[in-house]
PDB file of C-alpha atoms and ligand atoms in Angstrom:
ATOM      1  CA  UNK A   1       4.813  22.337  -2.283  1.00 61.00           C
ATOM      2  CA  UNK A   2       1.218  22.004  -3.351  1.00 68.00           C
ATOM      3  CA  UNK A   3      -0.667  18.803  -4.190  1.00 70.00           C
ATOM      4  CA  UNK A   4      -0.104  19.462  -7.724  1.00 83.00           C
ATOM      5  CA  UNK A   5       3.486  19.822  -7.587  1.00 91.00           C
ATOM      6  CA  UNK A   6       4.202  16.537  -5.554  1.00 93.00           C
ATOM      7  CA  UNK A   7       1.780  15.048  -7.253  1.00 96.00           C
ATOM      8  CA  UNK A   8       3.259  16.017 -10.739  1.00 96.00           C
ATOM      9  CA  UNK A   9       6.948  15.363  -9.449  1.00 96.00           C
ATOM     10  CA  UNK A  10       6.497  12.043  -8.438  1.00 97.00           C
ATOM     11  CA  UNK A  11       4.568  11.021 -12.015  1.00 97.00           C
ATOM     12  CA  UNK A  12       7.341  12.442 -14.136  1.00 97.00           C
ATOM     13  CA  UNK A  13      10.254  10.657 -12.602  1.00 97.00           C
ATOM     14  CA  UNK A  14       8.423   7.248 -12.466  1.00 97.00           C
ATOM     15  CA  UNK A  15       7.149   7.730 -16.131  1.00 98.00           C
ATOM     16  CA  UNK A  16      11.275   8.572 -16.996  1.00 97.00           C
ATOM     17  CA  UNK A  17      12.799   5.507 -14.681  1.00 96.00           C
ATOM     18  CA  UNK A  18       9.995   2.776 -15.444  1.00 97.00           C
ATOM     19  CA  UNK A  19      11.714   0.822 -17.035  1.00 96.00           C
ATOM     20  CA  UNK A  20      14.706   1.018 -15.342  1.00 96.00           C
ATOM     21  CA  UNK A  21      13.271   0.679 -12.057  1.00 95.00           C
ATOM     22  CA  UNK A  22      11.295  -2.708 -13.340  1.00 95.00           C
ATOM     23  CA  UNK A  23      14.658  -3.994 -14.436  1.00 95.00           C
ATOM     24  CA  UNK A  24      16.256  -3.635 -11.201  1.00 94.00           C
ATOM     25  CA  UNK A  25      13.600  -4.785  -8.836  1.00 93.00           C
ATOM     26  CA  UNK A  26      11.545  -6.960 -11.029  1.00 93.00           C
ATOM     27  CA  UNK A  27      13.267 -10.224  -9.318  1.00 94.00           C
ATOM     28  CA  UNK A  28      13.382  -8.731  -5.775  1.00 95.00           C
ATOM     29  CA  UNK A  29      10.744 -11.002  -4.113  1.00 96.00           C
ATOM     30  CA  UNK A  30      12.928 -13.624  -4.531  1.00 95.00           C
ATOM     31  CA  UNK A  31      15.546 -12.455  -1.733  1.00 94.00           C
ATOM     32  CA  UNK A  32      12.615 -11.404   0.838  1.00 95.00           C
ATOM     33  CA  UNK A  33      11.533 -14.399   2.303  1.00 96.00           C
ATOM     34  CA  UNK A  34      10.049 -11.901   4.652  1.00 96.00           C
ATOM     35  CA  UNK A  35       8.191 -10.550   2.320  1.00 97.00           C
ATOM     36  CA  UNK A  36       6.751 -13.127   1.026  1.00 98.00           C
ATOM     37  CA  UNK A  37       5.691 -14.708   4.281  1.00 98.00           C
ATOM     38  CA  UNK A  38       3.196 -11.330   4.824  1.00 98.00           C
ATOM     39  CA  UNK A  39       2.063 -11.319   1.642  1.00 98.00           C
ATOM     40  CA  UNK A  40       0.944 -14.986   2.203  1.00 98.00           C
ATOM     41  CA  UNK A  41      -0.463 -14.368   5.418  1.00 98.00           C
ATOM     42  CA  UNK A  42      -2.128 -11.254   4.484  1.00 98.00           C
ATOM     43  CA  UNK A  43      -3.812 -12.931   1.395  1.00 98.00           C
ATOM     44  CA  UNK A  44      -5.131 -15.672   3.712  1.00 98.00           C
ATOM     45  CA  UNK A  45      -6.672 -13.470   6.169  1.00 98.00           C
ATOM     46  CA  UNK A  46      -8.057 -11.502   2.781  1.00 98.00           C
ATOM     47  CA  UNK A  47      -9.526 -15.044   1.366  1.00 98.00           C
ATOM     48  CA  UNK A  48     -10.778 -16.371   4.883  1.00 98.00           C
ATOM     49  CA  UNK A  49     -12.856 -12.949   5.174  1.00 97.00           C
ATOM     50  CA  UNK A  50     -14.643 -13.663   1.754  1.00 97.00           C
ATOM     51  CA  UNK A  51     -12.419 -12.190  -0.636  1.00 97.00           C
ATOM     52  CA  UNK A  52     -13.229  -9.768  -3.245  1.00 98.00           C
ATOM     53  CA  UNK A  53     -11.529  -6.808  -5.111  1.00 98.00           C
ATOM     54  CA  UNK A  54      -8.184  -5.846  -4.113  1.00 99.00           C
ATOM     55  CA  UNK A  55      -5.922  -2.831  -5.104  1.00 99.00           C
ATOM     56  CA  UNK A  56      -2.401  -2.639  -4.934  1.00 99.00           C
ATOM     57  CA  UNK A  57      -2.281   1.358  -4.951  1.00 98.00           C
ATOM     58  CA  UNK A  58       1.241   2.576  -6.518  1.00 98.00           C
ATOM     59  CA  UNK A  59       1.581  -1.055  -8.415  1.00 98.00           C
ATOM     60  CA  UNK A  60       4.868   0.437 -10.457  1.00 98.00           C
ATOM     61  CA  UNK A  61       5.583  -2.602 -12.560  1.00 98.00           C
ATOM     62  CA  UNK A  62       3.199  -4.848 -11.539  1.00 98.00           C
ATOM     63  CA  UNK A  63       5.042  -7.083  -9.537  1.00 98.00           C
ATOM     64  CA  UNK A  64       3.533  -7.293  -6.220  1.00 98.00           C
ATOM     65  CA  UNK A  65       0.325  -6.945  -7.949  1.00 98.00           C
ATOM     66  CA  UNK A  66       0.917 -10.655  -9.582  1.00 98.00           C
ATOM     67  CA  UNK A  67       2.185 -11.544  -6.736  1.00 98.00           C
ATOM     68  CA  UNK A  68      -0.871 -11.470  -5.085  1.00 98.00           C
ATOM     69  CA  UNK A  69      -2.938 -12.816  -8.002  1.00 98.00           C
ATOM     70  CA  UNK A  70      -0.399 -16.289  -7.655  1.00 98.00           C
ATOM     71  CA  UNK A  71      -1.689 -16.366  -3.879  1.00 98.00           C
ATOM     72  CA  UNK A  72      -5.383 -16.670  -4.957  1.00 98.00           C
ATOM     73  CA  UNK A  73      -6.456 -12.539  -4.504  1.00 98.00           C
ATOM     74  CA  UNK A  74      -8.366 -10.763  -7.081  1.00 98.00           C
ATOM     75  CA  UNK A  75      -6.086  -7.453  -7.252  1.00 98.00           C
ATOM     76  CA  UNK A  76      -5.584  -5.137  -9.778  1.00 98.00           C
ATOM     77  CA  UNK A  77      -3.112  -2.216 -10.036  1.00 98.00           C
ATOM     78  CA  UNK A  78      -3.378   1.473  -9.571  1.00 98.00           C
ATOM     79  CA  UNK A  79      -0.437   3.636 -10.437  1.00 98.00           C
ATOM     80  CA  UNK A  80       0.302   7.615 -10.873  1.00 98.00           C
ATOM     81  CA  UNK A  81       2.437   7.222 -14.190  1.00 98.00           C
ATOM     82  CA  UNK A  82       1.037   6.037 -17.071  1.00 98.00           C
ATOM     83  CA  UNK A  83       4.854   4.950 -18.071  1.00 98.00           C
ATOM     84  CA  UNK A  84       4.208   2.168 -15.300  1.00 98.00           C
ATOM     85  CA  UNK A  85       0.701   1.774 -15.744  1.00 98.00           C
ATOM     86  CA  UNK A  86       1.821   1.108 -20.100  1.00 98.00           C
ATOM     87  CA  UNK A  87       4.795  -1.248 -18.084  1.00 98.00           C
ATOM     88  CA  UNK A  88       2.558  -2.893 -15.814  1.00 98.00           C
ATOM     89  CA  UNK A  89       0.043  -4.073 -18.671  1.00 98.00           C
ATOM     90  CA  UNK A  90       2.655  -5.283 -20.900  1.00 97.00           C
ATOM     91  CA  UNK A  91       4.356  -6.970 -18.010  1.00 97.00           C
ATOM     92  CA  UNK A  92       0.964  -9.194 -16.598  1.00 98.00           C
ATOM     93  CA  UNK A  93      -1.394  -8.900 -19.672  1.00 97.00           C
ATOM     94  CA  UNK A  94      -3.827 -11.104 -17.777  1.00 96.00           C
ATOM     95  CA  UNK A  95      -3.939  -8.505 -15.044  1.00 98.00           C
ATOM     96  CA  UNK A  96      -5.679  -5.169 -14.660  1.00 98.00           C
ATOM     97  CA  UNK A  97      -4.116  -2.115 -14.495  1.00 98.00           C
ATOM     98  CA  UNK A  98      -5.420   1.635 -14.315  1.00 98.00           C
ATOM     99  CA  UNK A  99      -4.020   5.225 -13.735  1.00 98.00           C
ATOM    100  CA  UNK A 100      -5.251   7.129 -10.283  1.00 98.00           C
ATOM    101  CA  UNK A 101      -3.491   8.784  -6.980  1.00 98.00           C
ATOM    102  CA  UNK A 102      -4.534   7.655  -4.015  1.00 98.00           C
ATOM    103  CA  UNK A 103      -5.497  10.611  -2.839  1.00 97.00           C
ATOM    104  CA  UNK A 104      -8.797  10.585  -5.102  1.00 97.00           C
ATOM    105  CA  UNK A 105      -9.769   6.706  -5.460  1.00 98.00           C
ATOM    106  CA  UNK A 106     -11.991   6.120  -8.384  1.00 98.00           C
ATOM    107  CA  UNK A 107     -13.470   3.585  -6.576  1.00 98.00           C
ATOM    108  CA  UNK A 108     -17.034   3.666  -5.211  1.00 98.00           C
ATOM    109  CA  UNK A 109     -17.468   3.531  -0.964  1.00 98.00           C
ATOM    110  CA  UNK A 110     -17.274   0.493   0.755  1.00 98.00           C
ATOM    111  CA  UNK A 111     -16.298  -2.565  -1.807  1.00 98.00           C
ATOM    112  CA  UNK A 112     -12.963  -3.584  -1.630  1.00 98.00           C
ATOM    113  CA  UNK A 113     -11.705  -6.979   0.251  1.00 98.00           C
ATOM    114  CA  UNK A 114      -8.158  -5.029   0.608  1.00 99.00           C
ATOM    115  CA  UNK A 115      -6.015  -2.403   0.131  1.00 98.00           C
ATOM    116  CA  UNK A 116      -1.811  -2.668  -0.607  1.00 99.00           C
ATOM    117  CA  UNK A 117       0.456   0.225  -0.363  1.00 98.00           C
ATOM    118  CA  UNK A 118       3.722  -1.094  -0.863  1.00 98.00           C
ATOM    119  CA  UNK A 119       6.371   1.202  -0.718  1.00 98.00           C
ATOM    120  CA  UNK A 120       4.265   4.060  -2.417  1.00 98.00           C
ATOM    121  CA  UNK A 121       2.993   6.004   0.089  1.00 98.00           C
ATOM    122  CA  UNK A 122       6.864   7.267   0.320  1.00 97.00           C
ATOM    123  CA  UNK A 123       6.243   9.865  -2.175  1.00 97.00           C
ATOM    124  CA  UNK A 124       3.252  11.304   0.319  1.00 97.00           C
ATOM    125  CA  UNK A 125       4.278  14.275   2.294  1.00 95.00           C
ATOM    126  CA  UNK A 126       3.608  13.339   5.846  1.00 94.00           C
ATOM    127  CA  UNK A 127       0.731  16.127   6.306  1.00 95.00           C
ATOM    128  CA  UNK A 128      -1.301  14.143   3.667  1.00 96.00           C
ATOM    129  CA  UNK A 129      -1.199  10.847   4.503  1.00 97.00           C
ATOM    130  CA  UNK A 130      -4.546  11.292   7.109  1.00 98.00           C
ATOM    131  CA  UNK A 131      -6.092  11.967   3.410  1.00 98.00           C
ATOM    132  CA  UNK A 132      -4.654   8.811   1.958  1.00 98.00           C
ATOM    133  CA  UNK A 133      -5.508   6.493   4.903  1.00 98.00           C
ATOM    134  CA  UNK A 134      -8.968   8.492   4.971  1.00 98.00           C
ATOM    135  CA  UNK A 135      -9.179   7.399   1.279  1.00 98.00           C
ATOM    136  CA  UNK A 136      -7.962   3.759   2.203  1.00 98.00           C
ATOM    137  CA  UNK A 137     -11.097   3.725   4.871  1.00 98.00           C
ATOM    138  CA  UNK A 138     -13.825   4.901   2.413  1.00 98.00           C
ATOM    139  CA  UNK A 139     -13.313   2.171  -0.192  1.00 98.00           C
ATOM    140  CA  UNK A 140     -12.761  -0.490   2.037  1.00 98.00           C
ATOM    141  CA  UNK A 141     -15.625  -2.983   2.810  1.00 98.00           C
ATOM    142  CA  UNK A 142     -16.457  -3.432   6.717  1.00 98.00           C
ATOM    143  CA  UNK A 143     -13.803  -5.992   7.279  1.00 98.00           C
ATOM    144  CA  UNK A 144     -11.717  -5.072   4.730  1.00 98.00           C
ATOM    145  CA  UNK A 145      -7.721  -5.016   5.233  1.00 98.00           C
ATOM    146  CA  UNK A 146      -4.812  -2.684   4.513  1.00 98.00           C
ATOM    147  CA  UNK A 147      -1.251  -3.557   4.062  1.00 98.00           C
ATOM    148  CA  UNK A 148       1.197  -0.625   3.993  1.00 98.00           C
ATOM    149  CA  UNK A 149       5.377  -1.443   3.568  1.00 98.00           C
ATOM    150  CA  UNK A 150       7.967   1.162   3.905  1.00 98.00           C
ATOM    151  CA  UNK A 151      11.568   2.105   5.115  1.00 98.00           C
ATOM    152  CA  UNK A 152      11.646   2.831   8.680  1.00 98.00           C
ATOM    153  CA  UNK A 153      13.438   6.251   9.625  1.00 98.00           C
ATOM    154  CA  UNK A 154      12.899  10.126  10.330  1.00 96.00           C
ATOM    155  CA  UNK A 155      14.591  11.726   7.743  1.00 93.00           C
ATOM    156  CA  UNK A 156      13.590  12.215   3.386  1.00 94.00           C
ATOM    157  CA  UNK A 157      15.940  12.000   1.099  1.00 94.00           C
ATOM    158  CA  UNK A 158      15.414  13.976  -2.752  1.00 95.00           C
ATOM    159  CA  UNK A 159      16.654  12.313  -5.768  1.00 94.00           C
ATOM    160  CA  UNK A 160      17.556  14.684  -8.336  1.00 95.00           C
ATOM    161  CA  UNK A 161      19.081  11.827 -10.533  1.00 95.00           C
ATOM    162  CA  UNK A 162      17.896   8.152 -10.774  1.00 93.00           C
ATOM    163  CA  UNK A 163      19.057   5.656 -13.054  1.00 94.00           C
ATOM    164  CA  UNK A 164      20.672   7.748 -14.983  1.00 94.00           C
ATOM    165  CA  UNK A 165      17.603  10.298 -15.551  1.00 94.00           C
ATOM    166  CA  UNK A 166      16.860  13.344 -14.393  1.00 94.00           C
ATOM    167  CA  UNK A 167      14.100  13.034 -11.463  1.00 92.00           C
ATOM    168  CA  UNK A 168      12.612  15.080  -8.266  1.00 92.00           C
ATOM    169  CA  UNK A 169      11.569  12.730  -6.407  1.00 95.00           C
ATOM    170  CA  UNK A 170      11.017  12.599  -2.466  1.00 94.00           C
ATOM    171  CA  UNK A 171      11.522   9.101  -0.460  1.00 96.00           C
ATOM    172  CA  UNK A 172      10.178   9.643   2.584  1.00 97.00           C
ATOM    173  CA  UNK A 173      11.084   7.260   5.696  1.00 97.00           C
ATOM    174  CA  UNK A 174       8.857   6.460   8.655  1.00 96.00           C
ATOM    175  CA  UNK A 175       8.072   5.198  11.930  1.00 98.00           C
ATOM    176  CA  UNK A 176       5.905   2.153  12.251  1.00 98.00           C
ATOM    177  CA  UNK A 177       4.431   4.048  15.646  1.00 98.00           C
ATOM    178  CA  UNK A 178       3.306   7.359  13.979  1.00 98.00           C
ATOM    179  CA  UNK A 179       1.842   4.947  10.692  1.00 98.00           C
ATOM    180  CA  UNK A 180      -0.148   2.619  13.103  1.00 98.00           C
ATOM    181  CA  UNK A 181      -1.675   6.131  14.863  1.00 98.00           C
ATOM    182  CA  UNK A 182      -2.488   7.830  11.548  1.00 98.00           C
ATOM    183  CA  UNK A 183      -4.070   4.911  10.182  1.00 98.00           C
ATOM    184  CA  UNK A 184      -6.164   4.083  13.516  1.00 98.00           C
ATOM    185  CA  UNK A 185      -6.913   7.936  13.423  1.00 98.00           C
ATOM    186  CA  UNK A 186      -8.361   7.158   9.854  1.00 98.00           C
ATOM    187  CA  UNK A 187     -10.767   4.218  11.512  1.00 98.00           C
ATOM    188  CA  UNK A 188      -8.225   1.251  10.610  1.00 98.00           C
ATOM    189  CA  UNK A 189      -6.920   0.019  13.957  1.00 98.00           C
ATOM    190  CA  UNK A 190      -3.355  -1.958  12.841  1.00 98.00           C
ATOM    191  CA  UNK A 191      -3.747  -6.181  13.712  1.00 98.00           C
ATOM    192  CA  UNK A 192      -0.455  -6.791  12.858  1.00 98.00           C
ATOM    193  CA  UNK A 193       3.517  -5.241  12.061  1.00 97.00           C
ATOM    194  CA  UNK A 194       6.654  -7.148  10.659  1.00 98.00           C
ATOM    195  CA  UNK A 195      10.117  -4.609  11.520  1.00 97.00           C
ATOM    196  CA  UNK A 196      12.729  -6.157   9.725  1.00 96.00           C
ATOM    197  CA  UNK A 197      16.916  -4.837  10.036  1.00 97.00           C
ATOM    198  CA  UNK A 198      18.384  -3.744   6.818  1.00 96.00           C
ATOM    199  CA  UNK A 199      19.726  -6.898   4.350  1.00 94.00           C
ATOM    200  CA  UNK A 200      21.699  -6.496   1.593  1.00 90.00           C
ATOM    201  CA  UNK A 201      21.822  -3.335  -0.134  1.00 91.00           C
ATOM    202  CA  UNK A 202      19.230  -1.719   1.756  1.00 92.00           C
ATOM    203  CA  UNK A 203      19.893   1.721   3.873  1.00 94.00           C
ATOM    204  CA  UNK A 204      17.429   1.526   6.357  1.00 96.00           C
ATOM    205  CA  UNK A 205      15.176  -1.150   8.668  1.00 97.00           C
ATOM    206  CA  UNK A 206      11.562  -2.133   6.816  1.00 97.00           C
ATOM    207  CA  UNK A 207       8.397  -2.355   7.975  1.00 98.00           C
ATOM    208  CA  UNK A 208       4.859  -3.377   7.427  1.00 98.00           C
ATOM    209  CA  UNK A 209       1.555  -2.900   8.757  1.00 98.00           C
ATOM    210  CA  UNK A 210      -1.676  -4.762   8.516  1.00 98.00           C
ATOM    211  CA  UNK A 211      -4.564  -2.952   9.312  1.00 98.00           C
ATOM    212  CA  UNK A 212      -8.309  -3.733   9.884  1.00 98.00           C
ATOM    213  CA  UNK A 213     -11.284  -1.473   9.033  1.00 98.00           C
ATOM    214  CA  UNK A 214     -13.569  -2.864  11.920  1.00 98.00           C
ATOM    215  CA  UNK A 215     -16.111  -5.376  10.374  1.00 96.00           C
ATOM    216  CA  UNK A 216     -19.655  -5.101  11.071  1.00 94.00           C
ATOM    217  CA  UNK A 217     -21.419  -7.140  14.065  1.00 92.00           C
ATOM    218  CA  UNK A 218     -23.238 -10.156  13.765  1.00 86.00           C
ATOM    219  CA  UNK A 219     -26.477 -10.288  12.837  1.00 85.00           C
ATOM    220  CA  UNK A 220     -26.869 -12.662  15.965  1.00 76.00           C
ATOM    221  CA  UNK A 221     -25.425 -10.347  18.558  1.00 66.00           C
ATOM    222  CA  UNK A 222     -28.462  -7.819  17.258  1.00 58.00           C
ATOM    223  CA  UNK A 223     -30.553 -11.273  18.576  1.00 57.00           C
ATOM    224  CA  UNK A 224     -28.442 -11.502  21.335  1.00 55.00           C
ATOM    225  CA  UNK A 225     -29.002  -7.706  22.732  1.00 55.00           C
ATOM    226  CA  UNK A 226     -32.369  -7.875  22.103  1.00 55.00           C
ATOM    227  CA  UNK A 227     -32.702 -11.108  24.269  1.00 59.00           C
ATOM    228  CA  UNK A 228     -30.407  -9.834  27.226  1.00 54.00           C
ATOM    229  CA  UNK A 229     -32.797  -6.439  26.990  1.00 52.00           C
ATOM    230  CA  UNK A 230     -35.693  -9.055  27.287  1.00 52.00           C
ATOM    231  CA  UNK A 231     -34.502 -11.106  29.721  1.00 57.00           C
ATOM    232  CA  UNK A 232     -33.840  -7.529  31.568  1.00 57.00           C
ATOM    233  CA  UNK A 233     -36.947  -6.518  31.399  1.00 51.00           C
ATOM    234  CA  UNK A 234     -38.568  -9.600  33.082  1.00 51.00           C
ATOM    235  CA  UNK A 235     -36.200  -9.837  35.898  1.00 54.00           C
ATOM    236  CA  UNK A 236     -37.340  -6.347  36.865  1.00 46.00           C
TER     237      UNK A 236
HETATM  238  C1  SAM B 301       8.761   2.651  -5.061  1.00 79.71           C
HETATM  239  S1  SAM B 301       7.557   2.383  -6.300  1.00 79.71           S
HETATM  240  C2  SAM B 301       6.753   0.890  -5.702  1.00 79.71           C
HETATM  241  C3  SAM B 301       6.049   0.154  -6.791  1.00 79.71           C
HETATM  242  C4  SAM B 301       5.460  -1.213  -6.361  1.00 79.71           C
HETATM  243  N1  SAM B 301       4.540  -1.085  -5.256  1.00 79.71           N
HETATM  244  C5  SAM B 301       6.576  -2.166  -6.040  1.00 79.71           C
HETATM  245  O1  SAM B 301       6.754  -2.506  -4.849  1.00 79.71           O
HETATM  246  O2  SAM B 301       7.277  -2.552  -6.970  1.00 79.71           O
HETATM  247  C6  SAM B 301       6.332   3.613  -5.949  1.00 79.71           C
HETATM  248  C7  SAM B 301       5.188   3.644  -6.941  1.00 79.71           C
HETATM  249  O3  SAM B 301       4.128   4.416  -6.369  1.00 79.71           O
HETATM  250  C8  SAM B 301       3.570   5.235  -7.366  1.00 79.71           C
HETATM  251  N2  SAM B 301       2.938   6.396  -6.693  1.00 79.71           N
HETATM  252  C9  SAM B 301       3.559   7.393  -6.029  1.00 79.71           C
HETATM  253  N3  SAM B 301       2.657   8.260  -5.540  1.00 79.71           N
HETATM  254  C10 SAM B 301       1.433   7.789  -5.887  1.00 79.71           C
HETATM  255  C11 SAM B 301       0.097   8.256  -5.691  1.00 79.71           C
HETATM  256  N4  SAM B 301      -0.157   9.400  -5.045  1.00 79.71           N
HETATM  257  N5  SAM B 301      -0.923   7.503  -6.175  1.00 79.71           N
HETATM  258  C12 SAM B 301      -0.677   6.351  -6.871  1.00 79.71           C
HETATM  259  N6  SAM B 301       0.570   5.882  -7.111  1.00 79.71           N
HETATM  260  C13 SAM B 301       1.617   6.584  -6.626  1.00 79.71           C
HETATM  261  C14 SAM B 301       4.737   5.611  -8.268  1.00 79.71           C
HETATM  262  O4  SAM B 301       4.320   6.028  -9.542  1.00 79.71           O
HETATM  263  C15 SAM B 301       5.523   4.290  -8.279  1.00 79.71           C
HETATM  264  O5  SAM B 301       5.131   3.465  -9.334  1.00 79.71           O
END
């Protein structure tokens, strides 16, 4: 399958279940006190390292993207359909919303506070997602954090039909281990992972990761290298 096809796959079945799909998972937060607890702690560690833009890359509907605004983050939504990009907007018309893949940010190098990828980099065949996490390292600031969620398995399953529509979509399942080397492999060395058994309705475990891009040094420990070269050099 090319990048096209996947890419153009995924958009047309979100852009035929949107609504749907923000019907039936529009209230979900509620039941994940899980969740919610890394979503809190991630937008803390976001804040106490300055703040500054987020995106929540794959926002669907919106709601994880206003779930972030509540805990103080300045996010805004990217999505591949335009159906949940329209959905999103009418949803949170104080929040920002825009079309993109996060395979080709339109975002300039280097100036976001944070990333989120909740539950979107499923659609990704596994071969591209050094490209996504690549992506996910260019537009973050030194410092700057990534939060991935997904189900936890080995296996994809292909929807044909969804909600009652006609879709060819691809959930893919992963292993926190191979997600944590890819995105270290991409310069973002994971700080932290929640694995969480299956409640509810749910098929499989879920997991997330919080990764770091490494910030820069101190200005101070430039001072301090230059001092312990000095002192160095007049012990000798
Ligand atoms: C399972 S939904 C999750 C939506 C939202 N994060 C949430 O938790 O409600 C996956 C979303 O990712 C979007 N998506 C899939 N592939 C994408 C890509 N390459 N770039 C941007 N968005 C993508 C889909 O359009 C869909 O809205």
């Amino acid at each position: 399958m090319t990048e096209a096809d996947f890419l153009n796959s995924t958009r047309a079945s979100y852009n035929a279940m949107a609504i749907d799909y923000d019907e039936r998972f529009r209230d979900e937060l509620a039941a994940q006190t899980l969740e919610r607890a890394v979503f809190a702690g991630f937008a803390e560690l976001v804040r106490n390292a300055g703040g500054g833009p987020v995106a929540d890359v794959g926002s669907g509907p919106g709601r994880v993207t206003a779930h972030l605004h509540g805990l103080g983050l300045s996010v805004y939504g990217i999505d591949l359909s335009p159906r949940m990009v329209e959905l999103a907007r009418r949803e949170h018309p104080g929040l920002r919303f825009e079309e993109g893949s996060m395979l080709a940010l339109d975002i300039p190098d280097g100036t976001l506070a944070a990333v989120v990828a909740w539950y979107s980099t499923i659609h990704v065949p596994q071969e591209r997602l050094p490209d996504v996490f690549a992506e996910f390292h260019r537009v973050l600031a030194p410092g700057g954090y990534a939060l991935v969620g997904f189900q936890v398995g080995d296996e994809q399953r292909v929807y044909t039909e969804a909600f009652g529509h006609e879709v060819s979509l691809t959930f893919r399942r992963w292993q926190p281990d191979r997600i944590a080397e890819l995105l270290a492999g991409a310069g973002l060395p994971v700080r932290a992972r929640t694995f969480r058994e299956p409640e509810r309705w749910e098929p499989t475990p879920q997991a997330s990761l919080i990764a770091r891009k490494p910030p820069l040094p101190p200005a101070d420990d430039q001072t301090a290298d230059d001092q312990t070269a000095g002192d160095q050099a007049a012990e000798s």
